[in-house]
Amino acid sequence: VNVTSDQHGAHTDWLTLNIGGRLFTTTRSTLVSKEPESMLAHMFREKDVWGNKQDQHGAYLIDRSPEYFEPILNYLRHGQLIVNEGINIRGVLEEARFFGIEQLAEQLEVVIKNSQPPEDHSPIS
Amino acid sequence: VNVTSDQHGAHTDWLTLNIGGRLFTTTRSTLVSKEPESMLAHMFREKDVWGNKQDQHGAYLIDRSPEYFEPILNYLRHGQLIVNEGINIRGVLEEARFFGIEQLAEQLEVVIKNSQPPEDHSPIS
Amino acid sequence: VNVTSDQHGAHTDWLTLNIGGRLFTTTRSTLVSKEPESMLAHMFREKDVWGNKQDQHGAYLIDRSPEYFEPILNYLRHGQLIVNEGINIRGVLEEARFFGIEQLAEQLEVVIKNSQPPEDHSPIS
Amino acid sequence: VNVTSDQHGAHTDWLTLNIGGRLFTTTRSTLVSKEPESMLAHMFREKDVWGNKQDQHGAYLIDRSPEYFEPILNYLRHGQLIVNEGINIRGVLEEARFFGIEQLAEQLEVVIKNSQPPEDHSPIS
Amino acid sequence: VNVTSDQHGAHTDWLTLNIGGRLFTTTRSTLVSKEPESMLAHMFREKDVWGNKQDQHGAYLIDRSPEYFEPILNYLRHGQLIVNEGINIRGVLEEARFFGIEQLAEQLEVVIKNSQPPEDHSPIS
């Protein structure tokens, strides 16, 4: 019942993710198309196959950080890695790895490596 | 039933956008008047013509970043590009392009070009 | 029915503003007393005279930026202009002008003028 | 009916404050015990004596800034003044004064005095 | 009724914490497994044994700071301490101590010690 036609005429359906308590609304095609081999794509490729648990409003429950998921969802929407100043890139990397989005994880590792001075070994940057 | 007269005596109606899970309440005239040739204006010019999908509360679903949409909506409200420190301008540019707000996209490209040192080629700034 | 006595024994009533989708709860006296000649004061001086549109929960709809309205409401509460680091003052100024809070707008213009280096003509600061 | 035993075996009850539209859930003992002579403690010492107005969900309405109240509530919870970078300390001071939390107000005044260069007289810091 | 199988085939159940008014959704195993000797693990190890108070939507009430709890929950999810720029580490330390997560508290103390210049004795950093 939640299926609609998107701007290119294809059929898609909308779903809401409950990531650690915050809601993200997106389409199945965003989660599945950009990185088809990721765990996230596998979780949502087939409707109700993976057995994702839903909350009482129908949002799919994922026990991860909402804050660091945000740039990941944007990356799946338009293919660009865009992170605000002050957001810890290592947090985004943890989520990219968890969701198995390999190409993004590699890109994030490069950014982290380039932004660290060689002598810095502190646990948080 | 949601039609009311605005401060200038004209008739307008209120609508709520569900952008990636966050709600923005605005008027149809804000979305349509400032940049009448944008895709956003086309989406909302005629009531229920474009076939925008609505969530269960009647908000129009758009699968994009809420954070970077905020300065775009403010631009449509008062014509000024105003972005907080720490917000990545490239994120705003992605949204301006998606919604087809050409004049704003050009303005954002100038800002990005001017703020980048010539030797910087990092993927995120 | 929403009338109660405030801490000084006077009668006041509570109302909620829906500014661009975010809710602000305050009292009529805060909106009306500090700057009685502002447009905001006129909008809320007399109950249901101005014809403000309400959302389905009774909050008054205003098609403006919630983020930049926050310091304006605090100013009306205690008379001080207090803005967090990273918040663009020009955004606050746009709202002060829209709501016709003249004294605050002038104060903001002085702050902007003092914070800009003379040679800076960039569209966003 | 909302009474429960806390981790030390004492009885306490939970309440929610609606500060300017944002909800804060805490216990009566947090509001009353740390600074027993403050106005805030007086407001909530005796159940339903002060006559605080409640919203439709039972949260107590207070017409103040939610953002600057947050470190004040944390102070009442554990006795430490902890403020994030970028939060204007003067905003926290305004709230400490309003709620009559004198010891915290004095501490904030010292912090402000120490952080200002002697020649700075700008209205916002 | 809220029990489901997680990605590794084990059974887990989802719960929501109401920390100071903000909701965090997570699994019991996240709260219990990473730091089994912490107070937080003890609070949620056995269903309904500790006597945690729930709000009207079934979320477990905890009278602490939501902002500083966020990195703690992420730590329990993936074992990394990741904090955004601008977040006061001392706030995170207060929560780690309250919830009895000793290993994390020690890690935070090292970070604080390393980030403070020797001559700095200011109450907020």
mmCIF file of N, CA, C and O in Angstrom, chain A residues 14-105:
data_model
loop_
_atom_site.group_PDB
_atom_site.id
_atom_site.type_symbol
_atom_site.label_atom_id
_atom_site.label_comp_id
_atom_site.label_asym_id
_atom_site.label_seq_id
_atom_site.Cartn_x
_atom_site.Cartn_y
_atom_site.Cartn_z
ATOM 1 N N TRP A 14 8.332 3.488 0.176
ATOM 2 C CA TRP A 14 8.919 4.271 1.246
ATOM 3 C C TRP A 14 9.014 3.426 2.499
ATOM 4 O O TRP A 14 8.121 2.633 2.791
ATOM 5 N N LEU A 15 10.076 3.641 3.257
ATOM 6 C CA LEU A 15 10.157 2.989 4.547
ATOM 7 C C LEU A 15 10.875 3.903 5.528
ATOM 8 O O LEU A 15 11.592 4.816 5.140
ATOM 9 N N THR A 16 10.629 3.644 6.785
ATOM 10 C CA THR A 16 11.237 4.445 7.839
ATOM 11 C C THR A 16 12.128 3.547 8.682
ATOM 12 O O THR A 16 11.726 2.450 9.062
ATOM 13 N N LEU A 17 13.354 4.038 8.917
ATOM 14 C CA LEU A 17 14.292 3.328 9.780
ATOM 15 C C LEU A 17 14.291 4.000 11.157
ATOM 16 O O LEU A 17 14.346 5.221 11.249
ATOM 17 N N ASN A 18 14.247 3.200 12.194
ATOM 18 C CA ASN A 18 14.403 3.687 13.561
ATOM 19 C C ASN A 18 15.823 3.314 13.991
ATOM 20 O O ASN A 18 16.078 2.207 14.441
ATOM 21 N N ILE A 19 16.754 4.283 13.766
ATOM 22 C CA ILE A 19 18.158 4.014 14.078
ATOM 23 C C ILE A 19 18.434 4.549 15.475
ATOM 24 O O ILE A 19 18.511 5.766 15.673
ATOM 25 N N GLY A 20 18.536 3.667 16.417
ATOM 26 C CA GLY A 20 18.860 4.063 17.789
ATOM 27 C C GLY A 20 17.860 5.023 18.405
ATOM 28 O O GLY A 20 18.191 5.720 19.361
ATOM 29 N N GLY A 21 16.652 5.110 17.840
ATOM 30 C CA GLY A 21 15.638 5.984 18.404
ATOM 31 C C GLY A 21 15.290 7.182 17.543
ATOM 32 O O GLY A 21 14.311 7.867 17.811
ATOM 33 N N ARG A 22 16.086 7.465 16.507
ATOM 34 C CA ARG A 22 15.744 8.570 15.597
ATOM 35 C C ARG A 22 15.217 7.974 14.302
ATOM 36 O O ARG A 22 15.663 6.929 13.866
ATOM 37 N N LEU A 23 14.242 8.672 13.689
ATOM 38 C CA LEU A 23 13.589 8.152 12.495
ATOM 39 C C LEU A 23 14.189 8.753 11.228
ATOM 40 O O LEU A 23 14.409 9.964 11.142
ATOM 41 N N PHE A 24 14.459 7.912 10.250
ATOM 42 C CA PHE A 24 14.923 8.328 8.924
ATOM 43 C C PHE A 24 13.947 7.761 7.904
ATOM 44 O O PHE A 24 13.728 6.544 7.876
ATOM 45 N N THR A 25 13.391 8.626 7.091
ATOM 46 C CA THR A 25 12.466 8.168 6.056
ATOM 47 C C THR A 25 13.195 8.192 4.717
ATOM 48 O O THR A 25 13.838 9.179 4.361
ATOM 49 N N THR A 26 13.096 7.112 3.991
ATOM 50 C CA THR A 26 13.784 7.012 2.711
ATOM 51 C C THR A 26 13.040 6.002 1.843
ATOM 52 O O THR A 26 11.970 5.523 2.224
ATOM 53 N N THR A 27 13.603 5.711 0.685
ATOM 54 C CA THR A 27 12.974 4.716 -0.179
ATOM 55 C C THR A 27 13.825 3.452 -0.197
ATOM 56 O O THR A 27 15.041 3.493 0.028
ATOM 57 N N ARG A 28 13.172 2.344 -0.514
ATOM 58 C CA ARG A 28 13.893 1.085 -0.619
ATOM 59 C C ARG A 28 14.984 1.181 -1.684
ATOM 60 O O ARG A 28 16.082 0.650 -1.515
ATOM 61 N N SER A 29 14.718 1.907 -2.761
ATOM 62 C CA SER A 29 15.704 1.958 -3.841
ATOM 63 C C SER A 29 16.981 2.681 -3.392
ATOM 64 O O SER A 29 18.080 2.329 -3.819
ATOM 65 N N THR A 30 16.859 3.688 -2.530
ATOM 66 C CA THR A 30 18.056 4.363 -2.010
ATOM 67 C C THR A 30 18.914 3.385 -1.211
ATOM 68 O O THR A 30 20.143 3.357 -1.356
ATOM 69 N N LEU A 31 18.297 2.556 -0.418
ATOM 70 C CA LEU A 31 19.048 1.624 0.427
ATOM 71 C C LEU A 31 19.674 0.489 -0.388
ATOM 72 O O LEU A 31 20.689 -0.083 0.004
ATOM 73 N N VAL A 32 19.087 0.186 -1.519
ATOM 74 C CA VAL A 32 19.460 -1.008 -2.263
ATOM 75 C C VAL A 32 20.323 -0.721 -3.498
ATOM 76 O O VAL A 32 21.211 -1.513 -3.840
ATOM 77 N N SER A 33 20.096 0.412 -4.166
ATOM 78 C CA SER A 33 20.681 0.593 -5.503
ATOM 79 C C SER A 33 22.144 1.012 -5.517
ATOM 80 O O SER A 33 22.950 0.474 -6.275
ATOM 81 N N LYS A 34 22.507 1.979 -4.695
ATOM 82 C CA LYS A 34 23.846 2.583 -4.798
ATOM 83 C C LYS A 34 24.955 1.579 -4.458
ATOM 84 O O LYS A 34 26.002 1.558 -5.083
ATOM 85 N N GLU A 35 24.754 0.790 -3.402
ATOM 86 C CA GLU A 35 25.766 -0.189 -2.998
ATOM 87 C C GLU A 35 25.099 -1.553 -2.876
ATOM 88 O O GLU A 35 24.849 -2.051 -1.773
ATOM 89 N N PRO A 36 24.805 -2.194 -3.999
ATOM 90 C CA PRO A 36 23.970 -3.409 -3.980
ATOM 91 C C PRO A 36 24.575 -4.575 -3.208
ATOM 92 O O PRO A 36 23.846 -5.484 -2.806
ATOM 93 N N GLU A 37 25.888 -4.559 -2.989
ATOM 94 C CA GLU A 37 26.512 -5.672 -2.274
ATOM 95 C C GLU A 37 26.656 -5.434 -0.775
ATOM 96 O O GLU A 37 27.189 -6.285 -0.054
ATOM 97 N N SER A 38 26.212 -4.263 -0.290
ATOM 98 C CA SER A 38 26.352 -3.967 1.141
ATOM 99 C C SER A 38 25.363 -4.790 1.965
ATOM 100 O O SER A 38 24.350 -5.273 1.454
ATOM 101 N N MET A 39 25.666 -4.915 3.269
ATOM 102 C CA MET A 39 24.724 -5.605 4.151
ATOM 103 C C MET A 39 23.408 -4.848 4.208
ATOM 104 O O MET A 39 22.333 -5.441 4.249
ATOM 105 N N LEU A 40 23.486 -3.517 4.190
ATOM 106 C CA LEU A 40 22.266 -2.701 4.234
ATOM 107 C C LEU A 40 21.365 -3.030 3.044
ATOM 108 O O LEU A 40 20.142 -3.176 3.200
ATOM 109 N N ALA A 41 21.946 -3.152 1.865
ATOM 110 C CA ALA A 41 21.155 -3.503 0.678
ATOM 111 C C ALA A 41 20.518 -4.879 0.841
ATOM 112 O O ALA A 41 19.339 -5.079 0.514
ATOM 113 N N HIS A 42 21.294 -5.809 1.378
ATOM 114 C CA HIS A 42 20.750 -7.154 1.579
ATOM 115 C C HIS A 42 19.588 -7.132 2.579
ATOM 116 O O HIS A 42 18.601 -7.846 2.416
ATOM 117 N N MET A 43 19.719 -6.287 3.613
ATOM 118 C CA MET A 43 18.677 -6.226 4.640
ATOM 119 C C MET A 43 17.331 -5.791 4.066
ATOM 120 O O MET A 43 16.275 -6.187 4.560
ATOM 121 N N PHE A 44 17.387 -4.916 3.038
ATOM 122 C CA PHE A 44 16.141 -4.318 2.560
ATOM 123 C C PHE A 44 15.802 -4.658 1.110
ATOM 124 O O PHE A 44 14.853 -4.124 0.570
ATOM 125 N N ARG A 45 16.597 -5.559 0.488
ATOM 126 C CA ARG A 45 16.328 -5.845 -0.929
ATOM 127 C C ARG A 45 14.948 -6.456 -1.122
ATOM 128 O O ARG A 45 14.158 -6.000 -1.917
ATOM 129 N N GLU A 46 14.701 -7.493 -0.363
ATOM 130 C CA GLU A 46 13.408 -8.165 -0.505
ATOM 131 C C GLU A 46 12.540 -7.813 0.689
ATOM 132 O O GLU A 46 12.989 -7.892 1.828
ATOM 133 N N LYS A 47 11.340 -7.437 0.408
ATOM 134 C CA LYS A 47 10.401 -7.027 1.450
ATOM 135 C C LYS A 47 10.197 -8.153 2.454
ATOM 136 O O LYS A 47 9.778 -9.260 2.078
ATOM 137 N N ASP A 48 10.477 -7.887 3.721
ATOM 138 C CA ASP A 48 10.159 -8.810 4.812
ATOM 139 C C ASP A 48 10.847 -10.163 4.694
ATOM 140 O O ASP A 48 10.371 -11.144 5.263
ATOM 141 N N VAL A 49 11.954 -10.224 3.957
ATOM 142 C CA VAL A 49 12.668 -11.489 3.862
ATOM 143 C C VAL A 49 13.707 -11.608 4.971
ATOM 144 O O VAL A 49 13.857 -12.624 5.612
ATOM 145 N N TRP A 50 14.442 -10.537 5.198
ATOM 146 C CA TRP A 50 15.535 -10.540 6.169
ATOM 147 C C TRP A 50 15.035 -10.690 7.603
ATOM 148 O O TRP A 50 15.771 -11.081 8.508
ATOM 149 N N GLY A 51 13.771 -10.337 7.850
ATOM 150 C CA GLY A 51 13.218 -10.451 9.193
ATOM 151 C C GLY A 51 13.581 -9.297 10.107
ATOM 152 O O GLY A 51 13.743 -9.457 11.313
ATOM 153 N N ASN A 52 13.706 -8.093 9.535
ATOM 154 C CA ASN A 52 13.987 -6.920 10.360
ATOM 155 C C ASN A 52 12.820 -6.691 11.324
ATOM 156 O O ASN A 52 11.659 -6.759 10.933
ATOM 157 N N LYS A 53 13.166 -6.408 12.540
ATOM 158 C CA LYS A 53 12.162 -6.110 13.553
ATOM 159 C C LYS A 53 11.633 -4.687 13.341
ATOM 160 O O LYS A 53 12.408 -3.774 13.061
ATOM 161 N N GLN A 54 10.343 -4.483 13.496
ATOM 162 C CA GLN A 54 9.766 -3.144 13.372
ATOM 163 C C GLN A 54 9.235 -2.640 14.709
ATOM 164 O O GLN A 54 8.786 -3.433 15.549
ATOM 165 N N ASP A 55 9.286 -1.328 14.899
ATOM 166 C CA ASP A 55 8.697 -0.765 16.126
ATOM 167 C C ASP A 55 7.176 -0.666 15.948
ATOM 168 O O ASP A 55 6.625 -1.054 14.913
ATOM 169 N N GLN A 56 6.513 -0.104 16.957
ATOM 170 C CA GLN A 56 5.046 -0.104 16.929
ATOM 171 C C GLN A 56 4.457 0.780 15.833
ATOM 172 O O GLN A 56 3.273 0.669 15.500
ATOM 173 N N HIS A 57 5.303 1.668 15.241
ATOM 174 C CA HIS A 57 4.813 2.497 14.140
ATOM 175 C C HIS A 57 5.256 1.953 12.784
ATOM 176 O O HIS A 57 5.064 2.619 11.765
ATOM 177 N N GLY A 58 5.892 0.788 12.774
ATOM 178 C CA GLY A 58 6.290 0.184 11.504
ATOM 179 C C GLY A 58 7.691 0.545 11.039
ATOM 180 O O GLY A 58 8.116 0.116 9.966
ATOM 181 N N ALA A 59 8.432 1.323 11.836
ATOM 182 C CA ALA A 59 9.808 1.672 11.445
ATOM 183 C C ALA A 59 10.735 0.507 11.768
ATOM 184 O O ALA A 59 10.601 -0.140 12.809
ATOM 185 N N TYR A 60 11.709 0.275 10.882
ATOM 186 C CA TYR A 60 12.634 -0.844 11.057
ATOM 187 C C TYR A 60 13.698 -0.494 12.095
ATOM 188 O O TYR A 60 14.394 0.513 11.958
ATOM 189 N N LEU A 61 13.837 -1.337 13.097
ATOM 190 C CA LEU A 61 14.751 -1.089 14.214
ATOM 191 C C LEU A 61 16.179 -1.489 13.857
ATOM 192 O O LEU A 61 16.429 -2.617 13.421
ATOM 193 N N ILE A 62 17.110 -0.561 14.051
ATOM 194 C CA ILE A 62 18.532 -0.847 13.877
ATOM 195 C C ILE A 62 19.258 -0.250 15.073
ATOM 196 O O ILE A 62 19.104 0.936 15.380
ATOM 197 N N ASP A 63 20.054 -1.068 15.753
ATOM 198 C CA ASP A 63 20.686 -0.658 17.013
ATOM 199 C C ASP A 63 22.036 -0.001 16.748
ATOM 200 O O ASP A 63 23.089 -0.549 17.082
ATOM 201 N N ARG A 64 21.994 1.184 16.128
ATOM 202 C CA ARG A 64 23.232 1.891 15.797
ATOM 203 C C ARG A 64 23.059 3.384 16.049
ATOM 204 O O ARG A 64 21.982 3.852 16.394
ATOM 205 N N SER A 65 24.143 4.138 15.826
ATOM 206 C CA SER A 65 24.147 5.581 16.061
ATOM 207 C C SER A 65 23.414 6.339 14.959
ATOM 208 O O SER A 65 23.794 6.275 13.791
ATOM 209 N N PRO A 66 22.368 7.125 15.308
ATOM 210 C CA PRO A 66 21.677 7.920 14.280
ATOM 211 C C PRO A 66 22.548 9.046 13.729
ATOM 212 O O PRO A 66 22.490 9.365 12.547
ATOM 213 N N GLU A 67 23.331 9.653 14.617
ATOM 214 C CA GLU A 67 24.113 10.822 14.204
ATOM 215 C C GLU A 67 25.093 10.483 13.078
ATOM 216 O O GLU A 67 25.241 11.231 12.122
ATOM 217 N N TYR A 68 25.776 9.345 13.210
ATOM 218 C CA TYR A 68 26.791 9.005 12.217
ATOM 219 C C TYR A 68 26.189 8.283 11.016
ATOM 220 O O TYR A 68 26.865 8.058 10.014
ATOM 221 N N PHE A 69 24.915 7.889 11.120
ATOM 222 C CA PHE A 69 24.256 7.267 9.973
ATOM 223 C C PHE A 69 23.851 8.309 8.936
ATOM 224 O O PHE A 69 23.740 8.010 7.747
ATOM 225 N N GLU A 70 23.628 9.523 9.388
ATOM 226 C CA GLU A 70 23.098 10.571 8.514
ATOM 227 C C GLU A 70 23.945 10.770 7.238
ATOM 228 O O GLU A 70 23.403 10.720 6.137
ATOM 229 N N PRO A 71 25.268 10.988 7.337
ATOM 230 C CA PRO A 71 26.040 11.141 6.090
ATOM 231 C C PRO A 71 26.046 9.875 5.234
ATOM 232 O O PRO A 71 26.229 9.961 4.018
ATOM 233 N N ILE A 72 25.847 8.730 5.848
ATOM 234 C CA ILE A 72 25.812 7.485 5.074
ATOM 235 C C ILE A 72 24.562 7.436 4.212
ATOM 236 O O ILE A 72 24.615 7.094 3.023
ATOM 237 N N LEU A 73 23.438 7.816 4.790
ATOM 238 C CA LEU A 73 22.202 7.833 4.011
ATOM 239 C C LEU A 73 22.290 8.866 2.884
ATOM 240 O O LEU A 73 21.870 8.606 1.755
ATOM 241 N N ASN A 74 22.874 10.011 3.191
ATOM 242 C CA ASN A 74 23.043 11.014 2.123
ATOM 243 C C ASN A 74 23.936 10.485 1.005
ATOM 244 O O ASN A 74 23.677 10.724 -0.173
ATOM 245 N N TYR A 75 24.988 9.770 1.372
ATOM 246 C CA TYR A 75 25.869 9.160 0.364
ATOM 247 C C TYR A 75 25.084 8.203 -0.524
ATOM 248 O O TYR A 75 25.262 8.179 -1.745
ATOM 249 N N LEU A 76 24.190 7.433 0.067
ATOM 250 C CA LEU A 76 23.389 6.500 -0.733
ATOM 251 C C LEU A 76 22.400 7.245 -1.616
ATOM 252 O O LEU A 76 22.017 6.764 -2.676
ATOM 253 N N ARG A 77 22.015 8.450 -1.169
ATOM 254 C CA ARG A 77 21.070 9.227 -1.979
ATOM 255 C C ARG A 77 21.739 9.838 -3.204
ATOM 256 O O ARG A 77 21.180 9.831 -4.285
ATOM 257 N N HIS A 78 22.940 10.438 -3.038
ATOM 258 C CA HIS A 78 23.515 11.172 -4.173
ATOM 259 C C HIS A 78 24.969 10.830 -4.482
ATOM 260 O O HIS A 78 25.558 11.409 -5.394
ATOM 261 N N GLY A 79 25.551 9.898 -3.730
ATOM 262 C CA GLY A 79 26.883 9.439 -4.103
ATOM 263 C C GLY A 79 28.039 10.286 -3.616
ATOM 264 O O GLY A 79 29.197 9.990 -3.915
ATOM 265 N N GLN A 80 27.751 11.345 -2.848
ATOM 266 C CA GLN A 80 28.816 12.202 -2.341
ATOM 267 C C GLN A 80 29.011 11.965 -0.848
ATOM 268 O O GLN A 80 28.032 11.816 -0.117
ATOM 269 N N LEU A 81 30.271 11.982 -0.420
ATOM 270 C CA LEU A 81 30.563 11.936 1.012
ATOM 271 C C LEU A 81 30.659 13.374 1.517
ATOM 272 O O LEU A 81 31.596 14.100 1.169
ATOM 273 N N ILE A 82 29.697 13.767 2.323
ATOM 274 C CA ILE A 82 29.639 15.147 2.820
ATOM 275 C C ILE A 82 29.404 15.084 4.319
ATOM 276 O O ILE A 82 28.395 14.538 4.780
ATOM 277 N N VAL A 83 30.349 15.628 5.088
ATOM 278 C CA VAL A 83 30.274 15.552 6.543
ATOM 279 C C VAL A 83 30.461 16.956 7.100
ATOM 280 O O VAL A 83 31.319 17.704 6.632
ATOM 281 N N ASN A 84 29.648 17.308 8.093
ATOM 282 C CA ASN A 84 29.792 18.622 8.711
ATOM 283 C C ASN A 84 31.048 18.704 9.565
ATOM 284 O O ASN A 84 31.499 17.701 10.127
ATOM 285 N N GLU A 85 31.552 19.926 9.678
ATOM 286 C CA GLU A 85 32.633 20.237 10.605
ATOM 287 C C GLU A 85 32.200 19.817 12.018
ATOM 288 O O GLU A 85 31.055 20.005 12.411
ATOM 289 N N GLY A 86 33.096 19.231 12.750
ATOM 290 C CA GLY A 86 32.781 18.878 14.140
ATOM 291 C C GLY A 86 32.266 17.457 14.294
ATOM 292 O O GLY A 86 32.235 16.926 15.395
ATOM 293 N N ILE A 87 31.814 16.851 13.204
ATOM 294 C CA ILE A 87 31.377 15.453 13.264
ATOM 295 C C ILE A 87 32.611 14.569 13.137
ATOM 296 O O ILE A 87 33.423 14.729 12.230
ATOM 297 N N ASN A 88 32.752 13.631 14.048
ATOM 298 C CA ASN A 88 33.922 12.772 14.077
ATOM 299 C C ASN A 88 33.829 11.719 12.963
ATOM 300 O O ASN A 88 32.950 10.856 12.973
ATOM 301 N N ILE A 89 34.763 11.798 12.024
ATOM 302 C CA ILE A 89 34.736 10.921 10.844
ATOM 303 C C ILE A 89 34.846 9.454 11.275
ATOM 304 O O ILE A 89 34.288 8.566 10.622
ATOM 305 N N ARG A 90 35.551 9.216 12.366
ATOM 306 C CA ARG A 90 35.674 7.824 12.817
ATOM 307 C C ARG A 90 34.320 7.225 13.196
ATOM 308 O O ARG A 90 34.113 6.018 13.058
ATOM 309 N N GLY A 91 33.395 8.071 13.658
ATOM 310 C CA GLY A 91 32.052 7.584 13.931
ATOM 311 C C GLY A 91 31.339 7.155 12.659
ATOM 312 O O GLY A 91 30.633 6.142 12.635
ATOM 313 N N VAL A 92 31.530 7.925 11.599
ATOM 314 C CA VAL A 92 30.921 7.574 10.311
ATOM 315 C C VAL A 92 31.531 6.273 9.790
ATOM 316 O O VAL A 92 30.828 5.404 9.267
ATOM 317 N N LEU A 93 32.841 6.139 9.963
ATOM 318 C CA LEU A 93 33.523 4.922 9.502
ATOM 319 C C LEU A 93 32.975 3.676 10.207
ATOM 320 O O LEU A 93 32.751 2.634 9.559
ATOM 321 N N GLU A 94 32.760 3.759 11.520
ATOM 322 C CA GLU A 94 32.206 2.610 12.243
ATOM 323 C C GLU A 94 30.878 2.160 11.626
ATOM 324 O O GLU A 94 30.612 0.959 11.500
ATOM 325 N N GLU A 95 30.042 3.148 11.251
ATOM 326 C CA GLU A 95 28.728 2.797 10.690
ATOM 327 C C GLU A 95 28.880 2.231 9.280
ATOM 328 O O GLU A 95 28.212 1.275 8.906
ATOM 329 N N ALA A 96 29.772 2.836 8.486
ATOM 330 C CA ALA A 96 29.977 2.326 7.119
ATOM 331 C C ALA A 96 30.424 0.871 7.159
ATOM 332 O O ALA A 96 29.983 0.043 6.354
ATOM 333 N N ARG A 97 31.307 0.561 8.117
ATOM 334 C CA ARG A 97 31.763 -0.819 8.243
ATOM 335 C C ARG A 97 30.627 -1.734 8.694
ATOM 336 O O ARG A 97 30.455 -2.823 8.169
ATOM 337 N N PHE A 98 29.864 -1.267 9.685
ATOM 338 C CA PHE A 98 28.765 -2.098 10.183
ATOM 339 C C PHE A 98 27.792 -2.444 9.066
ATOM 340 O O PHE A 98 27.342 -3.586 8.945
ATOM 341 N N PHE A 99 27.456 -1.456 8.234
ATOM 342 C CA PHE A 99 26.470 -1.674 7.181
ATOM 343 C C PHE A 99 27.110 -2.274 5.921
ATOM 344 O O PHE A 99 26.421 -2.481 4.924
ATOM 345 N N GLY A 100 28.413 -2.501 5.980
ATOM 346 C CA GLY A 100 29.079 -3.172 4.864
ATOM 347 C C GLY A 100 29.139 -2.362 3.588
ATOM 348 O O GLY A 100 29.087 -2.919 2.489
ATOM 349 N N ILE A 101 29.275 -1.052 3.736
ATOM 350 C CA ILE A 101 29.363 -0.196 2.548
ATOM 351 C C ILE A 101 30.845 0.039 2.292
ATOM 352 O O ILE A 101 31.440 1.034 2.720
ATOM 353 N N GLU A 102 31.464 -0.892 1.572
ATOM 354 C CA GLU A 102 32.922 -0.997 1.505
ATOM 355 C C GLU A 102 33.579 0.214 0.842
ATOM 356 O O GLU A 102 34.581 0.738 1.328
ATOM 357 N N GLN A 103 33.000 0.645 -0.271
ATOM 358 C CA GLN A 103 33.629 1.734 -1.012
ATOM 359 C C GLN A 103 33.679 3.011 -0.170
ATOM 360 O O GLN A 103 34.661 3.751 -0.184
ATOM 361 N N LEU A 104 32.611 3.241 0.569
ATOM 362 C CA LEU A 104 32.562 4.418 1.440
ATOM 363 C C LEU A 104 33.548 4.266 2.598
ATOM 364 O O LEU A 104 34.227 5.229 2.980
ATOM 365 N N ALA A 105 33.651 3.068 3.155
ATOM 366 C CA ALA A 105 34.576 2.840 4.270
ATOM 367 C C ALA A 105 36.019 3.142 3.821
ATOM 368 O O ALA A 105 36.776 3.785 4.554
#
